[in-house]
Amino acid sequence: VQLVESGGGLVQAGGSLRLSCATAGFTADDYDISWFRQGPGNEREGVSCINRSNGRTYYSDSVKGRFTISSDNIKNTVYLQMNNLKPEDTAVYYCGVFPDYYWNYVCSARPYGMDSWGNGTLVTVSS
C-alpha cells in the first residue's frame, strides 16, 4: 500500500489549492480514501472521505461548501479541491486508506481506523 500526497503550499486567505493523493497497491473496489489534517498543536481532524466505487462522500462541517473530493480511478488518484481557504485551514493534510465498513469511524471529526496514510503535504493559509 502506498499513498503520496502533493499540492500543498502557501496561499492567501480566500485562495484555492488542489491536493492530490496518488495511491498504489489496492483497488477502488476494496478501499475508500479519506483526507484528514493536523494543525499545529491540534488533534487529528477528519476533512473528507470518498468511496471510489459508488461515489459516496463525506465532508466535515468546517469544510462543507468549500472543499470538494473527487477520484480519478484510472490514474488511481484522489483529489481535494480547496476553495475559499481560511487561516484555520492551515495544517498538514494526509490521505488515508480504509475498508468501507469503517466509514463511520474514519469519516468523522476525530477519525480512526485507517489502515495506512501518507507523509502529508503542508498547507499554509496567510491572513
Short mmCIF file of C-alpha atoms in Angstrom, two decimals:
data_model
loop_
_atom_site.label_atom_id
_atom_site.label_comp_id
_atom_site.label_asym_id
_atom_site.label_seq_id
_atom_site.Cartn_x
_atom_site.Cartn_y
_atom_site.Cartn_z
CA VAL A 1 0.00 0.00 0.00
CA GLN A 2 1.34 3.40 -0.97
CA LEU A 3 -0.16 6.86 -0.64
CA VAL A 4 1.66 10.03 -1.66
CA GLU A 5 0.17 13.46 -1.04
CA SER A 6 1.13 16.56 -3.03
CA GLY A 7 -0.14 20.01 -3.89
CA GLY A 8 0.28 21.83 -0.62
CA GLY A 9 1.77 25.29 -0.36
CA LEU A 10 1.35 28.83 0.86
CA VAL A 11 -1.79 30.68 -0.17
CA GLN A 12 -3.58 33.81 0.95
CA ALA A 13 -6.95 33.65 2.63
CA GLY A 14 -9.66 33.27 0.03
CA GLY A 15 -7.37 31.42 -2.32
CA SER A 16 -7.51 27.85 -3.62
CA LEU A 17 -5.33 24.77 -3.73
CA ARG A 18 -5.83 21.29 -5.12
CA LEU A 19 -4.28 18.43 -3.22
CA SER A 20 -3.56 15.07 -4.84
CA CYS A 21 -3.27 11.64 -3.28
CA ALA A 22 -1.58 9.12 -5.56
CA THR A 23 -2.37 5.57 -4.49
CA ALA A 24 -0.92 2.16 -5.28
CA GLY A 25 -1.25 -1.38 -4.04
CA PHE A 26 -5.03 -1.62 -3.68
CA THR A 27 -8.13 -1.15 -5.78
CA ALA A 28 -11.00 1.29 -5.63
CA ASP A 29 -13.40 -1.61 -5.13
CA ASP A 30 -11.79 -2.66 -1.88
CA TYR A 31 -10.89 0.52 -0.06
CA ASP A 32 -12.06 4.07 0.48
CA ILE A 33 -9.92 7.17 0.82
CA SER A 34 -10.00 9.86 3.46
CA TRP A 35 -8.39 13.24 3.83
CA PHE A 36 -7.59 14.39 7.32
CA ARG A 37 -5.44 17.16 8.73
CA GLN A 38 -3.44 18.07 11.76
CA GLY A 39 -2.67 21.66 12.54
CA PRO A 40 -0.02 22.92 14.97
CA GLY A 41 -0.98 21.90 18.48
CA ASN A 42 -4.22 20.35 17.29
CA GLU A 43 -5.63 16.86 17.23
CA ARG A 44 -6.15 14.95 14.01
CA GLU A 45 -9.29 16.24 12.27
CA GLY A 46 -11.31 14.47 9.63
CA VAL A 47 -11.88 16.52 6.48
CA SER A 48 -13.41 14.41 3.73
CA CYS A 49 -13.90 10.84 2.50
CA ILE A 50 -14.83 9.16 -0.75
CA ASN A 51 -15.99 5.70 -1.75
CA ARG A 52 -14.41 5.37 -5.17
CA SER A 53 -16.84 2.69 -6.31
CA ASN A 54 -20.20 4.32 -5.60
CA GLY A 55 -19.13 7.96 -5.21
CA ARG A 56 -20.37 8.41 -1.64
CA THR A 57 -18.68 11.37 0.02
CA TYR A 58 -18.32 12.91 3.44
CA TYR A 59 -17.31 16.44 4.45
CA SER A 60 -16.74 17.84 7.88
CA ASP A 61 -18.86 20.82 8.83
CA SER A 62 -15.78 23.05 8.82
CA VAL A 63 -15.09 22.48 5.10
CA LYS A 64 -18.52 21.73 3.68
CA GLY A 65 -19.28 24.00 0.75
CA ARG A 66 -15.62 24.96 0.29
CA PHE A 67 -13.82 21.66 -0.34
CA THR A 68 -14.62 19.02 -2.96
CA ILE A 69 -13.25 15.49 -3.03
CA SER A 70 -13.03 13.57 -6.28
CA SER A 71 -11.36 10.49 -7.69
CA ASP A 72 -9.76 9.51 -10.97
CA ASN A 73 -9.86 5.73 -10.77
CA ILE A 74 -7.82 5.33 -13.96
CA LYS A 75 -4.98 7.37 -12.51
CA ASN A 76 -5.55 5.92 -9.01
CA THR A 77 -5.52 9.44 -7.65
CA VAL A 78 -7.87 11.21 -5.27
CA TYR A 79 -8.10 14.99 -5.25
CA LEU A 80 -9.16 17.55 -2.69
CA GLN A 81 -10.11 20.87 -4.24
CA MET A 82 -9.96 23.52 -1.55
CA ASN A 83 -11.56 26.88 -2.23
CA ASN A 84 -12.06 29.97 -0.10
CA LEU A 85 -9.27 28.88 2.19
CA LYS A 86 -9.10 30.31 5.70
CA PRO A 87 -6.16 30.67 8.09
CA GLU A 88 -7.72 27.96 10.28
CA ASP A 89 -7.27 25.53 7.38
CA THR A 90 -3.52 25.68 7.95
CA ALA A 91 -2.36 22.13 8.65
CA VAL A 92 -0.53 19.14 7.31
CA TYR A 93 -3.01 17.26 5.14
CA TYR A 94 -2.87 13.50 4.89
CA CYS A 95 -4.72 10.94 2.81
CA GLY A 96 -5.53 7.58 4.31
CA VAL A 97 -6.96 4.28 3.11
CA PHE A 98 -9.60 2.22 4.90
CA PRO A 99 -12.14 -0.53 4.27
CA ASP A 100 -15.64 0.71 3.63
CA TYR A 101 -17.08 -0.93 6.75
CA TYR A 102 -15.03 1.59 8.81
CA TRP A 103 -16.75 4.53 7.11
CA ASN A 104 -18.48 5.86 10.24
CA TYR A 105 -15.25 5.69 12.28
CA VAL A 106 -12.95 7.27 9.72
CA CYS A 107 -15.35 9.83 8.27
CA SER A 108 -15.84 11.83 11.41
CA ALA A 109 -14.43 14.77 13.29
CA ARG A 110 -11.91 12.54 15.09
CA PRO A 111 -11.06 9.82 12.60
CA TYR A 112 -9.62 6.44 13.50
CA GLY A 113 -9.43 3.03 11.88
CA MET A 114 -7.38 3.85 8.81
CA ASP A 115 -5.06 1.12 7.58
CA SER A 116 -2.35 3.40 6.25
CA TRP A 117 -1.63 7.02 5.30
CA GLY A 118 0.99 9.08 3.55
CA ASN A 119 3.60 11.54 4.80
CA GLY A 120 1.34 14.53 4.32
CA THR A 121 1.53 17.85 2.50
CA LEU A 122 1.65 21.21 4.28
CA VAL A 123 -1.00 23.82 3.58
CA THR A 124 -0.40 27.29 4.98
CA VAL A 125 -3.06 29.97 4.64
CA SER A 126 -2.00 33.52 5.44
CA SER A 127 -4.44 36.18 6.56
#
